[in-house]
Structure formats: structure tokens, C-alpha cells
mmCIF file of C-alpha atoms in Angstrom:
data_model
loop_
_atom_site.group_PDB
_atom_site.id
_atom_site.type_symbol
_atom_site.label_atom_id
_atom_site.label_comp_id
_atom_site.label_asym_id
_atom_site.label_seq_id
_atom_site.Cartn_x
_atom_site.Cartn_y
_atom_site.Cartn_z
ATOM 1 C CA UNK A 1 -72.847 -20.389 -21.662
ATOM 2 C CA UNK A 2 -73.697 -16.867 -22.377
ATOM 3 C CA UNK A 3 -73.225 -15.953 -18.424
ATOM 4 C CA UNK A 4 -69.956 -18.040 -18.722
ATOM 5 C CA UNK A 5 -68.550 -15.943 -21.213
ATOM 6 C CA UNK A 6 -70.024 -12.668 -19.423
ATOM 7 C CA UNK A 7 -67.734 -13.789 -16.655
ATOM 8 C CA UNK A 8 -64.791 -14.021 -17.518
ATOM 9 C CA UNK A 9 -65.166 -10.926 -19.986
ATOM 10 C CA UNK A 10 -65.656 -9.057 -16.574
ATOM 11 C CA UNK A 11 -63.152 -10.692 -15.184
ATOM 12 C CA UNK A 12 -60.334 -9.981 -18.286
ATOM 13 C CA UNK A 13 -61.061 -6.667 -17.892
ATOM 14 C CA UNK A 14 -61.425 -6.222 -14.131
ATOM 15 C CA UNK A 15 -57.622 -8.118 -14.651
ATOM 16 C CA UNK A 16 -56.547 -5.533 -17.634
ATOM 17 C CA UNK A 17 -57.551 -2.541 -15.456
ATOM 18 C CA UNK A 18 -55.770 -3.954 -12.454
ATOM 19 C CA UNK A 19 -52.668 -4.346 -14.667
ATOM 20 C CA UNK A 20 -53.222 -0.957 -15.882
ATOM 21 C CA UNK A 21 -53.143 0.667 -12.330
ATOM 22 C CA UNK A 22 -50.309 -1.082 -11.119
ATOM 23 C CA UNK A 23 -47.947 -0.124 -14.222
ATOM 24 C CA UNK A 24 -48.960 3.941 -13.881
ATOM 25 C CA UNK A 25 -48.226 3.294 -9.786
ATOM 26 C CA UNK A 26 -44.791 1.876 -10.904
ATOM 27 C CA UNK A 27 -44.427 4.412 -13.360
ATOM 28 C CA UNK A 28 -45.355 7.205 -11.224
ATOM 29 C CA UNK A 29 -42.493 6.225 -8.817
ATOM 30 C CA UNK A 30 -39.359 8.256 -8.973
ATOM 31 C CA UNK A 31 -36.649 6.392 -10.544
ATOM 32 C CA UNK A 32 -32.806 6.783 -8.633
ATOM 33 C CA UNK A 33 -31.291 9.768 -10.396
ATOM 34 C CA UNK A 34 -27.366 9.263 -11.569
ATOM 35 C CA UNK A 35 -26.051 10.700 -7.950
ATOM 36 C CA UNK A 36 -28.467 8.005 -5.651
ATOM 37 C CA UNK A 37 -26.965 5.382 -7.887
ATOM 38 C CA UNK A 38 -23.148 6.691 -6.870
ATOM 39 C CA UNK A 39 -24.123 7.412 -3.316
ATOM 40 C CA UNK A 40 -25.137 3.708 -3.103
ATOM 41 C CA UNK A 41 -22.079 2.047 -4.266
ATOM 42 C CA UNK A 42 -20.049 4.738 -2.734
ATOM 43 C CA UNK A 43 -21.768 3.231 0.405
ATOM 44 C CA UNK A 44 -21.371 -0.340 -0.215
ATOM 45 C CA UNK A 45 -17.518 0.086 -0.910
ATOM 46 C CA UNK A 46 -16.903 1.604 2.159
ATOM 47 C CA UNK A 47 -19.458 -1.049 3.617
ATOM 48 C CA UNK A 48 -17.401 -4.054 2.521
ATOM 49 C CA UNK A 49 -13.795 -2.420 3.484
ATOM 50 C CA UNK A 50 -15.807 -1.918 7.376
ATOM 51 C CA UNK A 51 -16.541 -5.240 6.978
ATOM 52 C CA UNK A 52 -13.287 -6.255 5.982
ATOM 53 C CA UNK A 53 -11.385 -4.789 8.570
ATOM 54 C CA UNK A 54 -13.667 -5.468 11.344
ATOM 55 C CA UNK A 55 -14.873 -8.896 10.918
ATOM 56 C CA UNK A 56 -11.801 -10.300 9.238
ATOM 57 C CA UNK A 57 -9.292 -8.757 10.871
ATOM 58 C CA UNK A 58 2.976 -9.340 -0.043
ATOM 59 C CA UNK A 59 2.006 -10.890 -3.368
ATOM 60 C CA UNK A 60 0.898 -7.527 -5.098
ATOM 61 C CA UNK A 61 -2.213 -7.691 -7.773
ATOM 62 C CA UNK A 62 -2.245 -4.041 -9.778
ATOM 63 C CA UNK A 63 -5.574 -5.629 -10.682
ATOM 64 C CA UNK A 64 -7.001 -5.057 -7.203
ATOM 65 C CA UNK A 65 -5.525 -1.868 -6.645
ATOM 66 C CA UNK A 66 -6.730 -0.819 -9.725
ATOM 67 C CA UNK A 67 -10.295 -1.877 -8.594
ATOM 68 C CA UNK A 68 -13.374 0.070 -9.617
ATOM 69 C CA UNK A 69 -14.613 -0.132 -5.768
ATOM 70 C CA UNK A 70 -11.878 2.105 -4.677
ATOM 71 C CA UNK A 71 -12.993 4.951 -6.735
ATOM 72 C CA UNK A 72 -16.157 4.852 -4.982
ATOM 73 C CA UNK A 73 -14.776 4.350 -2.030
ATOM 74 C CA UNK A 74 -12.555 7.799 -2.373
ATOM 75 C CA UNK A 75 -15.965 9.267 -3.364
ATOM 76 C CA UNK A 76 -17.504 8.442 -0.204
ATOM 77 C CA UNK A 77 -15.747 11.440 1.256
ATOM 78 C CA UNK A 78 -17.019 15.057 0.262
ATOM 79 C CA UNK A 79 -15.519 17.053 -2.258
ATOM 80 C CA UNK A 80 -12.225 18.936 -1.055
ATOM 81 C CA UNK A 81 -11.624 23.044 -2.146
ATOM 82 C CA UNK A 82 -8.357 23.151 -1.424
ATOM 83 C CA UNK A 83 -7.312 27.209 -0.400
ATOM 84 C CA UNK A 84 -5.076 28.844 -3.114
ATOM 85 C CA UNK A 85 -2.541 29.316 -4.480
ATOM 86 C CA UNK A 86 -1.979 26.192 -6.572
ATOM 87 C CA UNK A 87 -0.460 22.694 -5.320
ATOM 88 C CA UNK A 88 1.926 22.223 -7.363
ATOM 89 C CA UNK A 89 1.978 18.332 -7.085
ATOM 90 C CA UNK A 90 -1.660 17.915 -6.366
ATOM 91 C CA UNK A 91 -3.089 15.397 -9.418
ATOM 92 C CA UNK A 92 -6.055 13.904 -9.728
ATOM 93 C CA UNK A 93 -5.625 9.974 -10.665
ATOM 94 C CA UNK A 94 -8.124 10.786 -13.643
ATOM 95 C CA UNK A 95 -5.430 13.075 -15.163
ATOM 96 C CA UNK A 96 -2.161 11.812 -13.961
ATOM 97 C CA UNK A 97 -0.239 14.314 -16.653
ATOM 98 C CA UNK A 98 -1.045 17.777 -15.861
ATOM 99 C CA UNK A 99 -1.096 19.266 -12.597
ATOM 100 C CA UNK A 100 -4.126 20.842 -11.048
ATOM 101 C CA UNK A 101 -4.654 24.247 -9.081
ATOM 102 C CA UNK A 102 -5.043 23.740 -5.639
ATOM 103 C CA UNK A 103 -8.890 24.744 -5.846
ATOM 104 C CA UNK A 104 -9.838 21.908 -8.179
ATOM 105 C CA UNK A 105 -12.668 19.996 -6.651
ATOM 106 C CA UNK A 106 -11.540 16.599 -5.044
ATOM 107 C CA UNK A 107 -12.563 13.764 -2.445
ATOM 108 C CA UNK A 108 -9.951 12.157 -0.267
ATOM 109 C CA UNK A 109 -6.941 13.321 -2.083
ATOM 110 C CA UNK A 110 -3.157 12.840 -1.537
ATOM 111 C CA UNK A 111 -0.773 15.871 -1.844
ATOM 112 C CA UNK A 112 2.765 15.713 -2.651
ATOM 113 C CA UNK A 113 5.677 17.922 -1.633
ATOM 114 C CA UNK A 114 8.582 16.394 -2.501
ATOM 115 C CA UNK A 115 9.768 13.969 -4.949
ATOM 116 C CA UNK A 116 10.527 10.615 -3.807
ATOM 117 C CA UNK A 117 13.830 9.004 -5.965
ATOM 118 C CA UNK A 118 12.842 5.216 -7.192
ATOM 119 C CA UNK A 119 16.524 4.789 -6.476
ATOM 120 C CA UNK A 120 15.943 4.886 -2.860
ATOM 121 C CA UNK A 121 14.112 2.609 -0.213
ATOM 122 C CA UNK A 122 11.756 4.554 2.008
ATOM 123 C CA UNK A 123 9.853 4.106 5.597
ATOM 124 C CA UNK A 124 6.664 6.460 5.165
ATOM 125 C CA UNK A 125 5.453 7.319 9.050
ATOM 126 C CA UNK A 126 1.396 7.611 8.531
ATOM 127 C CA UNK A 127 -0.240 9.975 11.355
ATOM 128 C CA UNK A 128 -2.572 10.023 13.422
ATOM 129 C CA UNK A 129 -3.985 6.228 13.383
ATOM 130 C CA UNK A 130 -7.550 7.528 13.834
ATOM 131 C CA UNK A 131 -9.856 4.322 14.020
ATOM 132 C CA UNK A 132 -9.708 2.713 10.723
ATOM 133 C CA UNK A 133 -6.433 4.313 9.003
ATOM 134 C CA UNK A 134 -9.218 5.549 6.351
ATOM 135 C CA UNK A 135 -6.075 7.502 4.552
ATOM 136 C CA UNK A 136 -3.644 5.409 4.684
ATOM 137 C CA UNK A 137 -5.406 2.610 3.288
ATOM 138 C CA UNK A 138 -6.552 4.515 0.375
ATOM 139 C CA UNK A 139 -3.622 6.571 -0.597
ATOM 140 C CA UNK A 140 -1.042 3.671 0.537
ATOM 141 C CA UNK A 141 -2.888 0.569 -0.659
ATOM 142 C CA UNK A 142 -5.806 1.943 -3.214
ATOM 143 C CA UNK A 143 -5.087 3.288 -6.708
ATOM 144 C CA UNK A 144 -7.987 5.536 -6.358
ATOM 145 C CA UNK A 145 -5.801 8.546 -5.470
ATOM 146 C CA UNK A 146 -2.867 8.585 -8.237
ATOM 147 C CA UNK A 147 0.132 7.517 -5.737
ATOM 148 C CA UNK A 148 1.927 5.804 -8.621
ATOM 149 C CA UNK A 149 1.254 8.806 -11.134
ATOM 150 C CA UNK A 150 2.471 11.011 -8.262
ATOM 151 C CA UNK A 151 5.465 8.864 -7.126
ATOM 152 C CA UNK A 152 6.258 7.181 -10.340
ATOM 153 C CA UNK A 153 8.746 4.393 -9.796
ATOM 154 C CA UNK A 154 7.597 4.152 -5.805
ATOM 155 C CA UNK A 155 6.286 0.512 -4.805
ATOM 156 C CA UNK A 156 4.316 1.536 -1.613
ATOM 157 C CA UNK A 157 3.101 -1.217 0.989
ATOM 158 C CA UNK A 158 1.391 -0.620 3.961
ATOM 159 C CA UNK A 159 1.877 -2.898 7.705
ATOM 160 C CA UNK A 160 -0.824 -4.003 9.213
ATOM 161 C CA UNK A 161 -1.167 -6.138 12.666
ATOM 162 C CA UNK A 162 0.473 -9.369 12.200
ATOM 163 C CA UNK A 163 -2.779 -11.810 13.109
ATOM 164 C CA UNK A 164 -4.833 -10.808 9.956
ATOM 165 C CA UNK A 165 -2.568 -13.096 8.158
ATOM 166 C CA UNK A 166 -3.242 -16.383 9.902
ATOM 167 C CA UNK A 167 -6.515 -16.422 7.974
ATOM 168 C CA UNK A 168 -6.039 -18.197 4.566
ATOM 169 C CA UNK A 169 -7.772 -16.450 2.525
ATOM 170 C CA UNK A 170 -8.057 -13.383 3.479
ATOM 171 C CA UNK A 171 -4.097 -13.470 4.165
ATOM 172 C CA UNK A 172 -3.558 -13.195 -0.149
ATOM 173 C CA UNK A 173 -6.167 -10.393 -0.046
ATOM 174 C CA UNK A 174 -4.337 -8.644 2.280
ATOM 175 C CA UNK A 175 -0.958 -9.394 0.672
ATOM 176 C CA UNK A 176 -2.252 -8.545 -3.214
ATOM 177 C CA UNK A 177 -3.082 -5.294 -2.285
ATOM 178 C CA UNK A 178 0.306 -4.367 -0.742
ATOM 179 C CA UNK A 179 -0.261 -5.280 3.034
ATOM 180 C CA UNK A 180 2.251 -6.643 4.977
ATOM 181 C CA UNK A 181 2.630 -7.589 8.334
ATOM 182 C CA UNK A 182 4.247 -4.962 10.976
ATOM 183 C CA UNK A 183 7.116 -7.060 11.430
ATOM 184 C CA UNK A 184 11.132 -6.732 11.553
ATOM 185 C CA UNK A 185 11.127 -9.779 9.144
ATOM 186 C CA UNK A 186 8.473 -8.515 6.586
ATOM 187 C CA UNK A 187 9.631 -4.865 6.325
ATOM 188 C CA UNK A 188 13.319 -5.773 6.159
ATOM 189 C CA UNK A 189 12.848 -8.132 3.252
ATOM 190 C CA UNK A 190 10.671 -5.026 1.352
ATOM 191 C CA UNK A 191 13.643 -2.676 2.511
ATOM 192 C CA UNK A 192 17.119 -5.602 1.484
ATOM 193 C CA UNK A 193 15.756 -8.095 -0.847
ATOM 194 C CA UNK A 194 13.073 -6.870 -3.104
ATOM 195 C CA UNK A 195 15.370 -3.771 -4.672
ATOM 196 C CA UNK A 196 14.709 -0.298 -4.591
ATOM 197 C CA UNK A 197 11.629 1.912 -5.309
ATOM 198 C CA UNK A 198 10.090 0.628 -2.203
ATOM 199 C CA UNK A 199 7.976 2.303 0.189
ATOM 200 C CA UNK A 200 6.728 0.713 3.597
ATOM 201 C CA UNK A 201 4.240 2.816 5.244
ATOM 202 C CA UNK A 202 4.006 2.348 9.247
ATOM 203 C CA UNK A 203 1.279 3.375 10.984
ATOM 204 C CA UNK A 204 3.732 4.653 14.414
ATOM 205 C CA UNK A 205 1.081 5.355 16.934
ATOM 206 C CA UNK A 206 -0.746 1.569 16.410
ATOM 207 C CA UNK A 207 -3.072 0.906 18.230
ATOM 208 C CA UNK A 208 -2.377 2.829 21.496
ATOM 209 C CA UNK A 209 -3.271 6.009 19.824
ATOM 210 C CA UNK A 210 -6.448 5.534 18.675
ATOM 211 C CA UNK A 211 -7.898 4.743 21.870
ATOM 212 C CA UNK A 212 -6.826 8.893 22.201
ATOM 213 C CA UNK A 213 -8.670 9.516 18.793
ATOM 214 C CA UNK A 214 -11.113 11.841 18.333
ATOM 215 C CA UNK A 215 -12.635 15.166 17.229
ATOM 216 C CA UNK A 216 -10.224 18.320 17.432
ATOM 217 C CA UNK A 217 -7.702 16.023 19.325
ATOM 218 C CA UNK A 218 -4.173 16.225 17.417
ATOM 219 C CA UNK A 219 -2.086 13.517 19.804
ATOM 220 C CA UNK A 220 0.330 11.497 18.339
ATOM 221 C CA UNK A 221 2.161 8.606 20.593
ATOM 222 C CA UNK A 222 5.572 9.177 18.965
ATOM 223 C CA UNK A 223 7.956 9.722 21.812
ATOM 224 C CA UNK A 224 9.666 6.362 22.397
ATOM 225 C CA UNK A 225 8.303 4.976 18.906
ATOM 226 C CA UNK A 226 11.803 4.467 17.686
ATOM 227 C CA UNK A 227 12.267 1.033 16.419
ATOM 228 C CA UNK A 228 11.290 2.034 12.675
ATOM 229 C CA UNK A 229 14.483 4.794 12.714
ATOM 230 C CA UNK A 230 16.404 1.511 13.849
ATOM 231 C CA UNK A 231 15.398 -0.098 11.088
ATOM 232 C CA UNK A 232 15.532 2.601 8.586
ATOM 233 C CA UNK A 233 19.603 3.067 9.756
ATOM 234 C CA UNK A 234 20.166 -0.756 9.822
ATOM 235 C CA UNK A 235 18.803 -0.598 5.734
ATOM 236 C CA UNK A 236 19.740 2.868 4.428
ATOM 237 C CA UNK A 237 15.538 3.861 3.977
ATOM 238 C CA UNK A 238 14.941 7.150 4.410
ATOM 239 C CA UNK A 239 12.370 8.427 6.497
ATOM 240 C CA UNK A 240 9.097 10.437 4.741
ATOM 241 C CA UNK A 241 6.550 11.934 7.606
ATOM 242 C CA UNK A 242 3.210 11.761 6.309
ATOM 243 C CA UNK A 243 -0.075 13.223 8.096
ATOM 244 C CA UNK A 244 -3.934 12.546 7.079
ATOM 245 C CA UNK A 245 -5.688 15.831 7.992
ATOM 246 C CA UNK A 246 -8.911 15.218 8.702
ATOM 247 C CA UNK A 247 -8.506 11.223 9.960
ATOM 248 C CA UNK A 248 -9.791 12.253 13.785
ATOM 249 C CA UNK A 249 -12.551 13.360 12.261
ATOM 250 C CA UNK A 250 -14.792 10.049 10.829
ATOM 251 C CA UNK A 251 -16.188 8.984 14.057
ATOM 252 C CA UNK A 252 -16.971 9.424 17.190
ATOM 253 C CA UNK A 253 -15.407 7.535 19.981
ATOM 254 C CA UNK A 254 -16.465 7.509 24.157
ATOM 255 C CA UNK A 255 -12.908 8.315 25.751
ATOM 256 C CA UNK A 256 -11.958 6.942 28.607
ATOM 257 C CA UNK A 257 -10.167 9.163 31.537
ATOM 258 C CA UNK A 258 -6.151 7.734 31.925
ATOM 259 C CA UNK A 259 -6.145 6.050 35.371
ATOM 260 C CA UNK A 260 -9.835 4.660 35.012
ATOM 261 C CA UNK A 261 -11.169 0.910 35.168
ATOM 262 C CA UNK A 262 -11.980 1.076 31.194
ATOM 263 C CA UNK A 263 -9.256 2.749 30.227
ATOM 264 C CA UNK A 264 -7.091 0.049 31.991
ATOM 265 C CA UNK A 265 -9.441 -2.863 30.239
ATOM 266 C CA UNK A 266 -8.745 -0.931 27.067
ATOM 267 C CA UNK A 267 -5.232 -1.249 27.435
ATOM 268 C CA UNK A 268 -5.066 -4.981 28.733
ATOM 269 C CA UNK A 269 -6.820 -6.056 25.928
ATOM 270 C CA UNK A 270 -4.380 -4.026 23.586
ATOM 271 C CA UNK A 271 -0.934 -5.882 25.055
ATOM 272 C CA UNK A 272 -2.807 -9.024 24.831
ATOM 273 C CA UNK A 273 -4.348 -9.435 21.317
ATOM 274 C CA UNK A 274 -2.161 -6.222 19.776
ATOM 275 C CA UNK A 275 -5.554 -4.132 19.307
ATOM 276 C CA UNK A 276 -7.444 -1.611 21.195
ATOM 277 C CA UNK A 277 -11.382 -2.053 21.973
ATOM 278 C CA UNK A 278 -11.994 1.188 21.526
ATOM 279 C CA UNK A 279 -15.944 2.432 21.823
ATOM 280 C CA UNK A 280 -16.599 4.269 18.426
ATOM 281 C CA UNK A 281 -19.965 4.994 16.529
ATOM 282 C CA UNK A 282 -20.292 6.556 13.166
ATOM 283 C CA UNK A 283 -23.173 6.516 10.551
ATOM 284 C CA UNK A 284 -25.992 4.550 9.841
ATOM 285 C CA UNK A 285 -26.276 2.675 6.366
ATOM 286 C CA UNK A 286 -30.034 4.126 5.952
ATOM 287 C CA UNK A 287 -29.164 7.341 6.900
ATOM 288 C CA UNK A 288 -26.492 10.281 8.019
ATOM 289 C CA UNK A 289 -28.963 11.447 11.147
ATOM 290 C CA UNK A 290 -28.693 7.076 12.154
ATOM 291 C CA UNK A 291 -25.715 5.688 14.375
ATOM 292 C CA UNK A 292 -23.504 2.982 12.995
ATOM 293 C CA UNK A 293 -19.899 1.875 12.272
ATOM 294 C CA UNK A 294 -19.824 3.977 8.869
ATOM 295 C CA UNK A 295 -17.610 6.778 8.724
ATOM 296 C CA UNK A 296 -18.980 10.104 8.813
ATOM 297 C CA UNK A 297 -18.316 12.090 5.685
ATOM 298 C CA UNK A 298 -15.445 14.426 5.869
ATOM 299 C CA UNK A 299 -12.731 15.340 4.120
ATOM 300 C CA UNK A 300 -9.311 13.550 4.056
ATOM 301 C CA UNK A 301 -5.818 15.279 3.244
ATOM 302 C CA UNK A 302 -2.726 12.787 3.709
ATOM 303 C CA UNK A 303 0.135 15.193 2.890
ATOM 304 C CA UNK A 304 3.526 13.187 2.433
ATOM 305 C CA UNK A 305 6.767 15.547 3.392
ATOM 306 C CA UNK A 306 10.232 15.853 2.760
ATOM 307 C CA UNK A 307 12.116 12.500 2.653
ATOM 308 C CA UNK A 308 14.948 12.876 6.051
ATOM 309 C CA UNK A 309 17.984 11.609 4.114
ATOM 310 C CA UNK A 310 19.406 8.379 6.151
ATOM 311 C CA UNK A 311 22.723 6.404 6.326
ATOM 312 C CA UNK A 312 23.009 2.547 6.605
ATOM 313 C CA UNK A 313 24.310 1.631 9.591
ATOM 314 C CA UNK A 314 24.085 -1.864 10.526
ATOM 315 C CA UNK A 315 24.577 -1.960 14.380
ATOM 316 C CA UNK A 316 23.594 2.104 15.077
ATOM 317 C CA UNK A 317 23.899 3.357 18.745
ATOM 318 C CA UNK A 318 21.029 4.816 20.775
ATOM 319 C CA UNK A 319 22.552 8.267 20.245
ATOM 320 C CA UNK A 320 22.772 7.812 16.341
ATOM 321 C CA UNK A 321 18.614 6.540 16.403
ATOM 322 C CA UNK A 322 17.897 9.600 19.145
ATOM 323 C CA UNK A 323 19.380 11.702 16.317
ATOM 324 C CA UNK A 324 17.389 10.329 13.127
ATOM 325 C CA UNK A 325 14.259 10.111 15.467
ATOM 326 C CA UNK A 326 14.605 13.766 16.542
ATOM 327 C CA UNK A 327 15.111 14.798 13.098
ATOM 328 C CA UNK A 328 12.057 12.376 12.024
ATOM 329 C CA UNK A 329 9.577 14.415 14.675
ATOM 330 C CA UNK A 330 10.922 17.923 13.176
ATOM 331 C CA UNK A 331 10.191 16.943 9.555
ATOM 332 C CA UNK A 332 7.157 16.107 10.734
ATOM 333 C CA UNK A 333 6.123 19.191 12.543
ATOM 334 C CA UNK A 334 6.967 21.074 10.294
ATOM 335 C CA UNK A 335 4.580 19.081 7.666
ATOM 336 C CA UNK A 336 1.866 20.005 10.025
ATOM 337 C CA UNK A 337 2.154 23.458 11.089
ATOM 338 C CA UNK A 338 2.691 24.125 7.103
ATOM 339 C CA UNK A 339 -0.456 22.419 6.269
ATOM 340 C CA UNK A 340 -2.577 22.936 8.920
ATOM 341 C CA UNK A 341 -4.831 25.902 8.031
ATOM 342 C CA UNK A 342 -4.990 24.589 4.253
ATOM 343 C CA UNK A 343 -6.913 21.404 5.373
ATOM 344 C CA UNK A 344 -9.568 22.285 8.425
ATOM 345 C CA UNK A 345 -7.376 23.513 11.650
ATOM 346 C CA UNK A 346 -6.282 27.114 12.611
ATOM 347 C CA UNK A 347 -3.136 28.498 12.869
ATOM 348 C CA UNK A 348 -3.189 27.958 17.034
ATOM 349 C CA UNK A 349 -4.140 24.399 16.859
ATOM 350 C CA UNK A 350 -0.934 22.203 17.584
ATOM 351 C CA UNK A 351 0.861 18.950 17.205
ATOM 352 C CA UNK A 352 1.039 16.954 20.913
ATOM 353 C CA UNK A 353 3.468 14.301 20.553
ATOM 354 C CA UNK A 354 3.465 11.928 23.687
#
């Protein structure tokens, strides 16, 4: 009994200083400090939007554009010093009221330059397409960047390719956040029967221009893109150019030569299913050195210009739309060449419009 009881004395304490070791290992490894914890969701948000748009592919919810995942999803993207002097209508969406110098830190931000009237209807051009539409998606259909403390009164929707709304349920996600399809019918009902205060951002280059996107590339397929000044005469919305500085810049994407085989695949598939295929990489989830399909890092600027003042003519001519569209792509270069060196390009680096 005696050698019984010696046992399993040994073995409670071989047990006690097993226990022992294993709670000083635990303890002795670093716990995730306040910024690991943020870098982590910031990844998963921009994880699950990837996944989102990718694998998966209106009746607004405030709710879900007022979602916390958004926030760390603007995070994702460094911390913008904006050059002096101030901004005047640069806000952060944590202090809506006051308006912040130009140097305040920020991540993917959205700068104003000119007031947008709730009385009016409005067709926002977004530029360039990039892969994802990163910035449009966040300033257009996100909270996370103060649109509605910096247009207050301004309903903003954003189009998206038709098909994503054959699937049930992720049709009502699409549609609570503000998405709508890229349609005459959709837009004109936003534009005629749901009031004014709206804004419908169009992405004009579509899919055709990204398969041009990438690094230090500023091309823009914009030439004979004129069926959203048609509509814009045909409702009295007037036309706001918008450009995301720094959209190019997320991934990294093989280009194929005009005139070869895989350039002519690319563009097959695009007429077909109303997408490109386009050959992109980006980071890893594990690490920013890995290759994946998460965006790299850098800063975003969507700058939204001067509003091109537009009549409403029902039946307009192809002069009166050459007109509007001409004025459209001057309003617009003139948003870039003002903006340029304040957001990552120099002064020679130009606009090509094709």
C-alpha cells in the first residue's frame, strides 16, 4: 500500500510540475499587441470583400454601410500625409464637424472640392477601374470615409455588372449597400422616380480598362463612353468627374501586348460574360513578401470635382451629347492635373484618354 501511495505521490507531482512548465511556456509567449489585433481584422475585412467580389460575383440598409468592417477595411490602406496647405473639405468620418488640415494623418480618404446641391440628381464618373474599384466601393458604397458628412443630403449608389444580381442572396447584399445594376432601367429609376439628392456613380472604363491597369499606367477608355451623358441629358443629372489616385497601384497584373492571342482571349471572354480575365497577383494573407489576391497596401485618394451643370433634354442629338461629353473629359482633366502631385504622380505624368 505504502508503494501505492509512493506512486502516485510521484506521479501528482511529476503531473503538478508538468502543469507548471507548460503555464510559464504559455506565459512566456508574446501576447498580440493592440496594432496585430487591428492588422488582423483589417485583413479579414478586406479578405471577405475579395471574397465577395470574386467568388460571388437597391434596397439601402444605413446599418450595413454603417458596418464596423468597413472601418477596418479603410484601415487596411496606409496612413495618407496629404502636402499642405489645408483641404478645405477634407473630414475625417470620426469628426464629421470640423474640417481638417490637409496634413492630418488618414487611410483611404475622400476629398471634396465642390459642394454637391441635394436639390439636384447627379451621375458621378469613377476613374480609373483598376482591378477591384477598391475606391469606389469604399467612398461610394462604405460609410467608412464620411461621404454623407461631406455631401450631406447626397444618396450615392454605385453600378455594378448586371449578373451579380441573379444570385438571391447575395442580390439584397448588393442592393442594401447601395449597388445597383449598370443598367438604363436601374439608373433611370435612381435619376426620375426616387427624387432628388441622388448620386449614381459609374464606373466608365468597365471592364475593358482594367485589362490596361497597372503600375504608373494613367489610361482611361473614355473616348466613345458616351451613353451616361445621354442619360444624364435625357434626366437633367449633372455630371461630377471623380478620380481614385492611387487605384493602379494595389496589384500587379501580366499585360498582354494589343494584337496578341491572350489579349484577344481576354477580350472574347469580356463581350461574352461582361468581365475581363485579367491575370493579377497581389499579397499573401501570411505575409506582404507572399503572392496572393490581397491588395498591396497603398494609399487611395478619390477626389470628386466640380459638378458640369446639365439640361434635360429628352431626345438630345449627337452634337448636344458630343458637347456635354467634351465638357465631361475637361472637368475631368482638369481634376487630375490639379491633383496629381498632391497624391503620388509628378507634374509630367499625364491623363491618356483612349
Amino acid at each position: 500500500m505504502k508503494t501505492i501511495i509512493a506512486a502516485c505521490s510521484q506521479n501528482l507531482s511529476g503531473s503538478r510540475a508538468s502543469l507548471h512548465a507548460a503555464l510559464r511556456t504559455l506565459l512566456a509567449v508574446p501576447w498580440p499587441s493592440q496594432r496585430d489585433v487591428r492588422a488582423w481584422l483589417q485583413l479579414l475585412a478586406v479578405l471577405q470583400w475579395v471574397l465577395s467580389f470574386l467568388l460571388l460575383g437597391g434596397r439601402r440598409l444605413p446599418c450595413l454601410r454603417r458596418w464596423s468592417v468597413w472601418r477596418h477595411f479603410r484601415d487596411y490602406f496606409p496612413v495618407k500625409v496629404s502636402p499642405s496647405p489645408c483641404l478645405q473639405h477634407t473630414v475625417l468620418p470620426q469628426s464629421p464637424v470640423s474640417p481638417l488640415c490637409a496634413h492630418s494623418p488618414l487611410s483611404l480618404q475622400l476629398v471634396k472640392t465642390h459642394d454637391l446641391s441635394p436639390g439636384h440628381n447627379y451621375i458621378i464618373g469613377s476613374h480609373p477601374h483598376g482591378i477591384l474599384c477598391v475606391g469606389a466601393f469604399c467612398n461610394f458604397i462604405t460609410g467608412s470615409t464620411g461621404f454623407s458628412e461631406l455631401f450631406p443630403g447626397i444618396r450615392p449608389f454605385l453600378t455594378t455588372l448586371a449578373g451579380n444580381f441573379r444570385l438571391p442572396l447575395f442580390r439584397e447584399y448588393l442592393m442594401s449597400g447601395g449597388l445597383c445594376p449598370v443598367t438604363r432601367r436601374a439608373i433611370g429609376h435612381l435619376l426620375s422616380n426616387n427624387g432628388t439628392g441622388n448620386a449614381v456613380a459609374i464606373v466608365i472604363g468597365g471592364a475593358a480598362e482594367s485589362l490596361s491597369c497597372s503600375p504608373g499606367v494613367t489610361t482611361l477608355i473614355l473616348k466613345n463612353r458616351k451613353g451616361f451623358v445621354r442619360m444624364a441629358l435625357q434626366h437633367g443629372a449633372f455630371l461630377v468627374p471623380s478620380f481614385s489616385f492611387g487605384e493602379n497601384e494595389l496589384f500587379r497584373q501580366v499585360v498582354f501586348e494589343e494584337g496578341s492571342w491572350m489579349r484577344a482571349v481576354q477580350q472574347r471572354f469580356q463581350k461574352m460574360m461582361g468581365f475581363a480575365p485579367c491575370v493579377f497577383y497581389g499579397r499573401g494573407l501570411t505575409s506582404v513578401r507572399s503572392r496572393g489576391f490581397l491588395p498591396y497596401a497603398r494609399p487611395i485618394t478619390t477626389v470628386v470635382g466640380e459638378p458640369v451643370t446639365v439640361p434635360k433634354i429628352e431626345e438630345p442629338s449627337s452634337e448636344v451629347v458630343d458637347l456635354y461629353h467634351g465638357m465631361y473629359v475637361r472637368s475631368l482633366l482638369k481634376l487630375f492635373n490639379d491633383n496629381k502631385t498632391k497624391y503620388g504622380l509628378s507634374e509630367g505624368d499625364e491623363l491618356r484618354i483612349v
